Amino acid sequence: MIYSRVAGTGSYLPKKIITNHDLEKMVDTTDEWIRTRTGIERRHIAADGETTVDLAEHAARQALAAAGVAPAEVDFIAFGTTTPDLVFPNCGTLLQKRLGCRGAPAFSLETACAGFMYALSIADKYVRCGEARRALVIGAETLSRITDWNDRGTAVLFADGAGAVLLEPSAAPGILSTHLHSDGEYKDLLYCGSGVSTGFGSKLAISMVGSEVFKIAVTKLGQVVDETLAANGLERGALDWLVPHQANIRIIQATARKLEMPMERVIVTVQDHGNTSAASVPLALDVAVRDGRIRRGELLLLEAFGGGFTWGSALIRF
Ligand code: ACO
């Protein structure tokens, strides 16, 4: 039996930082409100002209270096993003050109904040069935481009960044299971209502009914972590680390409570990164790998929830 394993991780954040105090000068808000309701203190924002693929390339090269794999050896790219550089070619193929791995299948998928979980699940299947041996999985966003900076309800939340992992085949797990879900009934609670076939008639900006999203996110994430434990015959408390989607510290705390995990075993970067959508989980993973908290052999649960709604999880023996 072949498994896939995470051979290397990488991430990248644009240089420009916007603090809560900066936002106080832009919209009717306070540092105190943002910190207590979301846990966010600062976020990184792409420079003019800096694109999603620019951020992804930095993260990808870091993950490849960590895995000891040359860029040209990559044979599969799955790229989660809702903020692509172009309508087409897709971000995966734009990244492929930069890495020089010509001919490898490369694509992007748009499942909002769950984009990395979906990309990881697909790449895992390709490695497991022997069709990919060096699979690059990306989550990268320039959400600042679809944020209404006059809307205090969303401007304080969203940010830019990129994360990457390189998957390789392994005799031992590896990725133990992935679990994906979606429910389009909730479309009106969180969406960006402008697009190609609708003619870009409405504003290109995120709309969200935050309090409703909050409640459903807590419920669905609670269900998917239970599903993940049950699928692997694990009890609560069996995990070494929870690596959650970084949307709101209160959602993260609720999921940790559900798993009976102390917050010291939860990777939290929301204070520094804000909500970077598809980038948030691989970014948090890479931060904790590089600072030495997450070590080889440990058991990790990754989860994310976003627009659609779409949500998912992965159980990984790192
Ligand atoms: N500063 C000050 N006051 C504000 C701000 C702000 N930035 N934003 C909203 N308020 C006000 C509201 O107007 C409201 O005032 P009112 O009571 O006078 O009407 C009050 O604060 C409470 O507003 P709520 O929306 O009920 O606040 P809540 O506690 O729910 O927090 C938040 C809002 C942070 C958005 C929260 O609901 C949340 O995190 N939701 C989930 C977000 C999420 O997980 N998204 C999923 C992924 S995103 C993706 O897929 C792209």
Short mmCIF file of C-alpha atoms and ligand atoms in Angstrom, two decimals:
data_model
loop_
_atom_site.label_atom_id
_atom_site.label_comp_id
_atom_site.label_asym_id
_atom_site.label_seq_id
_atom_site.Cartn_x
_atom_site.Cartn_y
_atom_site.Cartn_z
CA MET A 1 0.00 0.00 0.00
CA ILE A 2 1.33 3.43 -0.95
CA TYR A 3 0.62 6.51 1.14
CA SER A 4 1.52 10.11 0.56
CA ARG A 5 3.61 11.97 3.10
CA VAL A 6 4.43 15.63 3.59
CA ALA A 7 8.07 15.86 2.55
CA GLY A 8 8.38 19.64 2.97
CA THR A 9 6.43 22.79 3.83
CA GLY A 10 6.80 26.45 2.86
CA SER A 11 5.02 29.76 3.16
CA TYR A 12 5.25 33.40 2.22
CA LEU A 13 3.74 36.65 3.45
CA PRO A 14 3.89 39.96 1.59
CA LYS A 15 6.01 42.62 3.27
CA LYS A 16 3.34 45.26 3.93
CA ILE A 17 1.58 44.97 7.31
CA ILE A 18 -1.70 46.67 8.24
CA THR A 19 -2.35 46.77 11.99
CA ASN A 20 -5.68 47.17 13.75
CA HIS A 21 -4.59 50.73 14.59
CA ASP A 22 -4.10 51.42 10.87
CA LEU A 23 -7.66 50.14 10.28
CA GLU A 24 -9.01 52.49 12.98
CA LYS A 25 -8.04 55.31 10.60
CA MET A 26 -9.81 53.67 7.63
CA VAL A 27 -13.17 52.45 9.02
CA ASP A 28 -15.31 52.89 12.14
CA THR A 29 -13.66 50.23 14.30
CA THR A 30 -11.30 49.76 17.23
CA ASP A 31 -8.30 47.59 17.94
CA GLU A 32 -10.16 46.30 20.99
CA TRP A 33 -13.24 45.22 18.96
CA ILE A 34 -11.12 43.42 16.36
CA ARG A 35 -8.94 41.65 18.92
CA THR A 36 -11.77 40.51 21.18
CA ARG A 37 -14.17 39.43 18.37
CA THR A 38 -11.60 37.83 16.03
CA GLY A 39 -8.16 37.52 17.69
CA ILE A 40 -6.59 39.40 14.77
CA GLU A 41 -3.94 42.06 15.52
CA ARG A 42 -2.26 42.58 12.15
CA ARG A 43 -2.31 41.21 8.61
CA HIS A 44 -0.09 41.20 5.51
CA ILE A 45 -1.24 42.82 2.27
CA ALA A 46 0.26 42.34 -1.21
CA ALA A 47 2.02 45.30 -2.83
CA ASP A 48 0.60 46.89 -5.96
CA GLY A 49 1.27 44.49 -8.81
CA GLU A 50 2.13 41.57 -6.51
CA THR A 51 -0.05 38.60 -7.47
CA THR A 52 -1.29 35.37 -5.96
CA VAL A 53 1.18 33.37 -8.07
CA ASP A 54 4.04 35.65 -6.93
CA LEU A 55 3.25 34.74 -3.31
CA ALA A 56 2.77 31.06 -4.21
CA GLU A 57 6.11 30.83 -5.98
CA HIS A 58 8.00 31.87 -2.82
CA ALA A 59 6.06 29.33 -0.72
CA ALA A 60 6.51 26.58 -3.32
CA ARG A 61 10.27 27.09 -3.59
CA GLN A 62 10.56 26.93 0.22
CA ALA A 63 8.57 23.69 0.39
CA LEU A 64 10.68 22.18 -2.41
CA ALA A 65 13.91 23.20 -0.66
CA ALA A 66 12.67 21.70 2.61
CA ALA A 67 11.89 18.43 0.79
CA GLY A 68 15.17 18.45 -1.15
CA VAL A 69 13.29 18.31 -4.46
CA ALA A 70 14.30 20.33 -7.52
CA PRO A 71 11.49 22.47 -9.04
CA ALA A 72 11.75 20.64 -12.38
CA GLU A 73 11.01 17.31 -10.60
CA VAL A 74 7.46 18.36 -9.63
CA ASP A 75 4.97 16.18 -11.51
CA PHE A 76 1.61 17.44 -10.18
CA ILE A 77 0.37 20.86 -9.01
CA ALA A 78 -2.94 21.42 -7.18
CA PHE A 79 -3.48 25.10 -6.38
CA GLY A 80 -6.31 26.33 -4.13
CA THR A 81 -7.26 29.98 -4.59
CA THR A 82 -10.28 32.24 -5.04
CA THR A 83 -8.15 35.16 -6.15
CA PRO A 84 -6.46 33.95 -9.36
CA ASP A 85 -4.06 36.14 -11.33
CA LEU A 86 -6.04 35.63 -14.55
CA VAL A 87 -9.27 34.01 -15.73
CA PHE A 88 -6.91 31.61 -17.51
CA PRO A 89 -4.33 30.13 -17.65
CA ASN A 90 -5.00 28.80 -14.16
CA CYS A 91 -2.65 29.62 -11.28
CA GLY A 92 -1.27 26.06 -11.19
CA THR A 93 -0.10 26.35 -14.78
CA LEU A 94 1.28 29.86 -14.26
CA LEU A 95 3.28 28.48 -11.33
CA GLN A 96 4.37 25.45 -13.38
CA LYS A 97 6.01 27.73 -15.96
CA ARG A 98 7.98 29.53 -13.26
CA LEU A 99 9.15 26.25 -11.71
CA GLY A 100 10.05 24.76 -15.08
CA CYS A 101 8.23 21.45 -14.59
CA ARG A 102 6.75 21.39 -18.09
CA GLY A 103 4.17 18.74 -18.91
CA ALA A 104 3.08 18.07 -15.33
CA PRO A 105 -0.69 18.34 -14.76
CA ALA A 106 -1.42 21.66 -13.05
CA PHE A 107 -4.72 23.22 -12.09
CA SER A 108 -6.37 25.54 -9.61
CA LEU A 109 -9.61 25.09 -7.72
CA GLU A 110 -11.84 27.66 -6.12
CA THR A 111 -13.31 26.33 -2.89
CA ALA A 112 -12.66 29.49 -0.86
CA CYS A 113 -11.10 28.91 2.57
CA ALA A 114 -11.28 25.13 2.06
CA GLY A 115 -9.17 25.40 -1.12
CA PHE A 116 -6.04 23.91 0.40
CA MET A 117 -7.97 21.00 1.97
CA TYR A 118 -9.52 20.16 -1.40
CA ALA A 119 -6.17 20.47 -3.22
CA LEU A 120 -4.45 18.31 -0.58
CA SER A 121 -7.13 15.62 -0.79
CA ILE A 122 -6.88 15.40 -4.61
CA ALA A 123 -3.07 15.38 -4.62
CA ASP A 124 -3.06 12.67 -1.94
CA LYS A 125 -5.24 10.45 -4.15
CA TYR A 126 -2.90 10.91 -7.15
CA VAL A 127 0.17 10.02 -5.09
CA ARG A 128 -1.58 7.02 -3.51
CA CYS A 129 -2.57 5.57 -6.86
CA GLY A 130 0.96 6.01 -8.21
CA GLU A 131 0.19 8.70 -10.80
CA ALA A 132 2.19 11.45 -9.05
CA ARG A 133 5.46 11.23 -7.14
CA ARG A 134 6.28 14.88 -6.40
CA ALA A 135 2.95 16.64 -5.86
CA LEU A 136 2.98 20.32 -4.99
CA VAL A 137 -0.08 21.51 -3.07
CA ILE A 138 -0.64 25.25 -2.78
CA GLY A 139 -3.03 27.54 -0.93
CA ALA A 140 -2.48 31.18 -1.92
CA GLU A 141 -4.59 34.32 -1.92
CA THR A 142 -4.62 38.05 -2.49
CA LEU A 143 -7.95 38.56 -0.71
CA SER A 144 -7.12 42.25 -0.34
CA ARG A 145 -8.14 42.55 -4.01
CA ILE A 146 -11.72 41.45 -3.26
CA THR A 147 -12.05 43.21 0.10
CA ASP A 148 -14.17 46.36 0.38
CA TRP A 149 -11.86 48.54 2.46
CA ASN A 150 -14.82 50.74 3.45
CA ASP A 151 -16.79 47.82 4.94
CA ARG A 152 -15.81 47.37 8.59
CA GLY A 153 -17.58 44.00 8.68
CA THR A 154 -15.05 42.40 6.30
CA ALA A 155 -12.07 44.79 5.98
CA VAL A 156 -10.81 43.85 9.44
CA LEU A 157 -10.77 40.11 8.64
CA PHE A 158 -9.14 39.28 5.32
CA ALA A 159 -5.50 39.25 4.21
CA ASP A 160 -2.92 37.90 1.77
CA GLY A 161 -0.39 35.04 1.91
CA ALA A 162 0.63 31.66 0.59
CA GLY A 163 1.45 28.20 1.91
CA ALA A 164 2.70 25.05 0.21
CA VAL A 165 3.44 21.40 0.88
CA LEU A 166 5.27 18.84 -1.24
CA LEU A 167 3.81 15.31 -1.12
CA GLU A 168 5.84 12.21 -1.92
CA PRO A 169 4.99 8.48 -1.89
CA SER A 170 5.75 6.61 1.30
CA ALA A 171 5.41 3.03 2.56
CA ALA A 172 4.16 4.38 5.90
CA PRO A 173 1.44 7.02 6.40
CA GLY A 174 1.56 9.97 5.80
CA ILE A 175 -1.83 11.33 5.12
CA LEU A 176 -4.19 8.93 6.89
CA SER A 177 -7.49 10.33 5.62
CA THR A 178 -9.10 13.42 4.13
CA HIS A 179 -12.75 14.47 4.41
CA LEU A 180 -14.42 17.02 2.12
CA HIS A 181 -17.91 18.52 2.19
CA SER A 182 -19.93 21.32 0.64
CA ASP A 183 -23.44 22.73 0.93
CA GLY A 184 -24.51 25.28 -1.67
CA GLU A 185 -27.69 26.09 0.28
CA TYR A 186 -25.64 28.61 2.26
CA LYS A 187 -24.39 30.58 -0.74
CA ASP A 188 -26.00 33.86 0.36
CA LEU A 189 -24.22 33.96 3.72
CA LEU A 190 -20.71 34.31 2.25
CA TYR A 191 -19.91 35.12 -1.35
CA CYS A 192 -18.19 37.39 -3.82
CA GLY A 193 -21.06 38.23 -6.11
CA SER A 194 -19.22 39.28 -9.22
CA GLY A 195 -17.86 37.06 -11.98
CA VAL A 196 -17.11 36.41 -15.62
CA SER A 197 -20.41 34.92 -16.79
CA THR A 198 -22.49 37.32 -14.69
CA GLY A 199 -20.70 40.18 -16.41
CA PHE A 200 -18.93 41.81 -13.45
CA GLY A 201 -22.13 43.84 -12.95
CA SER A 202 -21.86 43.96 -9.18
CA LYS A 203 -19.02 45.02 -6.92
CA LEU A 204 -16.02 42.68 -6.76
CA ALA A 205 -16.04 42.35 -2.96
CA ILE A 206 -16.68 39.75 -0.27
CA SER A 207 -20.15 39.82 1.32
CA MET A 208 -20.67 37.99 4.57
CA VAL A 209 -23.35 37.56 7.24
CA GLY A 210 -20.63 37.04 9.85
CA SER A 211 -22.68 35.92 12.83
CA GLU A 212 -24.50 33.21 10.79
CA VAL A 213 -21.26 32.03 9.18
CA PHE A 214 -19.75 31.83 12.65
CA LYS A 215 -22.46 29.52 14.02
CA ILE A 216 -22.45 27.16 11.03
CA ALA A 217 -18.63 27.06 10.90
CA VAL A 218 -18.49 25.93 14.53
CA THR A 219 -21.10 23.20 13.90
CA LYS A 220 -19.65 21.88 10.63
CA LEU A 221 -16.06 21.92 11.87
CA GLY A 222 -17.16 20.09 15.01
CA GLN A 223 -18.81 17.44 12.82
CA VAL A 224 -15.86 17.02 10.47
CA VAL A 225 -13.33 16.60 13.29
CA ASP A 226 -15.58 13.91 14.83
CA GLU A 227 -15.88 12.26 11.41
CA THR A 228 -12.08 12.27 11.04
CA LEU A 229 -11.48 10.72 14.45
CA ALA A 230 -14.18 8.06 13.86
CA ALA A 231 -12.81 7.16 10.42
CA ASN A 232 -9.44 6.43 12.02
CA GLY A 233 -10.72 4.78 15.21
CA LEU A 234 -9.26 7.54 17.38
CA GLU A 235 -10.50 8.98 20.67
CA ARG A 236 -10.60 12.68 21.42
CA GLY A 237 -7.27 13.70 22.91
CA ALA A 238 -5.32 11.36 20.57
CA LEU A 239 -3.95 14.20 18.46
CA ASP A 240 -0.63 15.95 18.95
CA TRP A 241 -1.64 19.12 17.12
CA LEU A 242 -4.70 20.84 15.68
CA VAL A 243 -3.84 23.06 12.68
CA PRO A 244 -7.10 24.93 12.09
CA HIS A 245 -8.30 27.44 9.53
CA GLN A 246 -7.35 30.87 10.89
CA ALA A 247 -10.61 32.82 10.52
CA ASN A 248 -11.48 33.68 14.10
CA ILE A 249 -9.89 32.73 17.44
CA ARG A 250 -13.34 31.99 18.89
CA ILE A 251 -14.07 29.40 16.16
CA ILE A 252 -10.62 27.86 16.76
CA GLN A 253 -11.25 27.68 20.53
CA ALA A 254 -14.64 26.03 19.97
CA THR A 255 -13.10 23.31 17.76
CA ALA A 256 -10.27 22.76 20.27
CA ARG A 257 -12.87 22.33 23.05
CA LYS A 258 -14.73 19.80 20.92
CA LEU A 259 -11.48 17.82 20.52
CA GLU A 260 -10.64 18.26 24.24
CA MET A 261 -7.34 19.80 23.19
CA PRO A 262 -5.59 22.45 25.32
CA MET A 263 -4.82 25.62 23.37
CA GLU A 264 -1.06 24.90 23.76
CA ARG A 265 -1.59 22.05 21.25
CA VAL A 266 -3.37 24.29 18.73
CA ILE A 267 -1.42 26.25 16.11
CA VAL A 268 -2.74 29.82 16.15
CA THR A 269 -1.46 32.42 13.68
CA VAL A 270 -4.67 34.42 13.22
CA GLN A 271 -3.28 37.28 15.32
CA ASP A 272 -0.46 37.86 12.80
CA HIS A 273 -2.01 36.69 9.51
CA GLY A 274 -5.76 37.44 9.65
CA ASN A 275 -7.92 35.24 7.42
CA THR A 276 -5.86 34.30 4.36
CA SER A 277 -8.50 31.84 3.12
CA ALA A 278 -6.91 28.93 1.20
CA ALA A 279 -3.45 29.96 2.44
CA SER A 280 -4.30 29.90 6.12
CA VAL A 281 -3.82 26.20 6.98
CA PRO A 282 -0.55 25.59 5.07
CA LEU A 283 0.77 28.92 6.41
CA ALA A 284 0.02 27.90 10.00
CA LEU A 285 1.50 24.44 9.38
CA ASP A 286 4.72 25.87 7.99
CA VAL A 287 5.10 28.37 10.85
CA ALA A 288 4.83 25.57 13.42
CA VAL A 289 7.15 23.22 11.50
CA ARG A 290 9.80 25.93 11.18
CA ASP A 291 9.61 27.08 14.81
CA GLY A 292 10.07 23.45 15.91
CA ARG A 293 6.68 22.85 17.54
CA ILE A 294 5.49 20.27 15.00
CA ARG A 295 7.96 17.38 14.71
CA ARG A 296 8.26 14.30 12.53
CA GLY A 297 6.05 11.42 13.65
CA GLU A 298 3.42 13.60 15.32
CA LEU A 299 -0.29 13.30 14.58
CA LEU A 300 -1.92 16.42 13.09
CA LEU A 301 -5.50 17.32 12.30
CA LEU A 302 -5.93 20.05 9.67
CA GLU A 303 -9.34 21.63 9.04
CA ALA A 304 -10.88 24.54 7.15
CA PHE A 305 -14.27 26.08 6.43
CA GLY A 306 -15.26 28.69 3.87
CA GLY A 307 -17.55 30.16 1.26
CA GLY A 308 -19.91 27.81 -0.52
CA PHE A 309 -20.07 26.55 2.12
CA THR A 310 -17.12 24.21 1.62
CA TRP A 311 -15.21 22.52 4.41
CA GLY A 312 -12.81 19.68 5.02
CA SER A 313 -10.15 18.04 7.15
CA ALA A 314 -7.05 15.88 6.92
CA LEU A 315 -5.43 13.58 9.47
CA ILE A 316 -1.67 13.44 8.95
CA ARG A 317 1.17 11.51 10.56
CA PHE A 318 3.80 14.17 9.92
N1 ACO B 1 -15.73 47.21 14.33
C1 ACO B 1 -16.68 47.57 15.21
N2 ACO B 1 -17.94 47.10 15.21
C2 ACO B 1 -18.23 46.21 14.26
C3 ACO B 1 -17.30 45.78 13.29
C4 ACO B 1 -16.01 46.32 13.35
N3 ACO B 1 -15.03 45.99 12.49
N4 ACO B 1 -17.90 44.89 12.48
C5 ACO B 1 -19.16 44.74 12.91
N5 ACO B 1 -19.38 45.54 13.99
C6 ACO B 1 -20.59 45.70 14.77
C7 ACO B 1 -21.83 45.30 14.02
O1 ACO B 1 -22.30 46.37 13.23
C8 ACO B 1 -22.76 44.97 15.15
O2 ACO B 1 -23.29 46.18 15.68
P1 ACO B 1 -24.82 46.27 16.20
O3 ACO B 1 -24.91 45.27 17.32
O4 ACO B 1 -24.92 47.69 16.60
O5 ACO B 1 -25.65 45.88 15.00
C9 ACO B 1 -21.86 44.36 16.21
O6 ACO B 1 -20.52 44.80 15.88
C10 ACO B 1 -21.89 42.85 16.27
O7 ACO B 1 -21.76 42.37 14.93
P2 ACO B 1 -21.73 40.80 14.63
O8 ACO B 1 -21.57 40.59 13.16
O9 ACO B 1 -22.90 40.14 15.31
O10 ACO B 1 -20.38 40.41 15.40
P3 ACO B 1 -19.77 38.98 15.69
O11 ACO B 1 -19.49 38.82 17.12
O12 ACO B 1 -20.53 37.87 15.01
O13 ACO B 1 -18.33 39.08 14.98
C11 ACO B 1 -17.27 38.34 12.96
C12 ACO B 1 -18.25 39.32 13.61
C13 ACO B 1 -15.89 38.59 13.55
C14 ACO B 1 -17.27 38.56 11.47
C15 ACO B 1 -17.69 36.89 13.29
O14 ACO B 1 -19.08 36.73 13.07
C16 ACO B 1 -16.95 35.84 12.46
O15 ACO B 1 -15.77 35.61 12.65
N6 ACO B 1 -17.65 35.15 11.60
C17 ACO B 1 -17.08 34.00 10.84
C18 ACO B 1 -16.13 34.42 9.75
C19 ACO B 1 -15.65 33.17 9.05
O16 ACO B 1 -15.31 32.17 9.65
N7 ACO B 1 -15.68 33.15 7.73
C20 ACO B 1 -15.43 31.87 7.04
C21 ACO B 1 -14.29 31.85 6.20
S1 ACO B 1 -14.13 33.25 5.17
C22 ACO B 1 -14.06 32.72 3.50
O17 ACO B 1 -14.48 31.66 3.15
C23 ACO B 1 -13.53 33.70 2.50
#
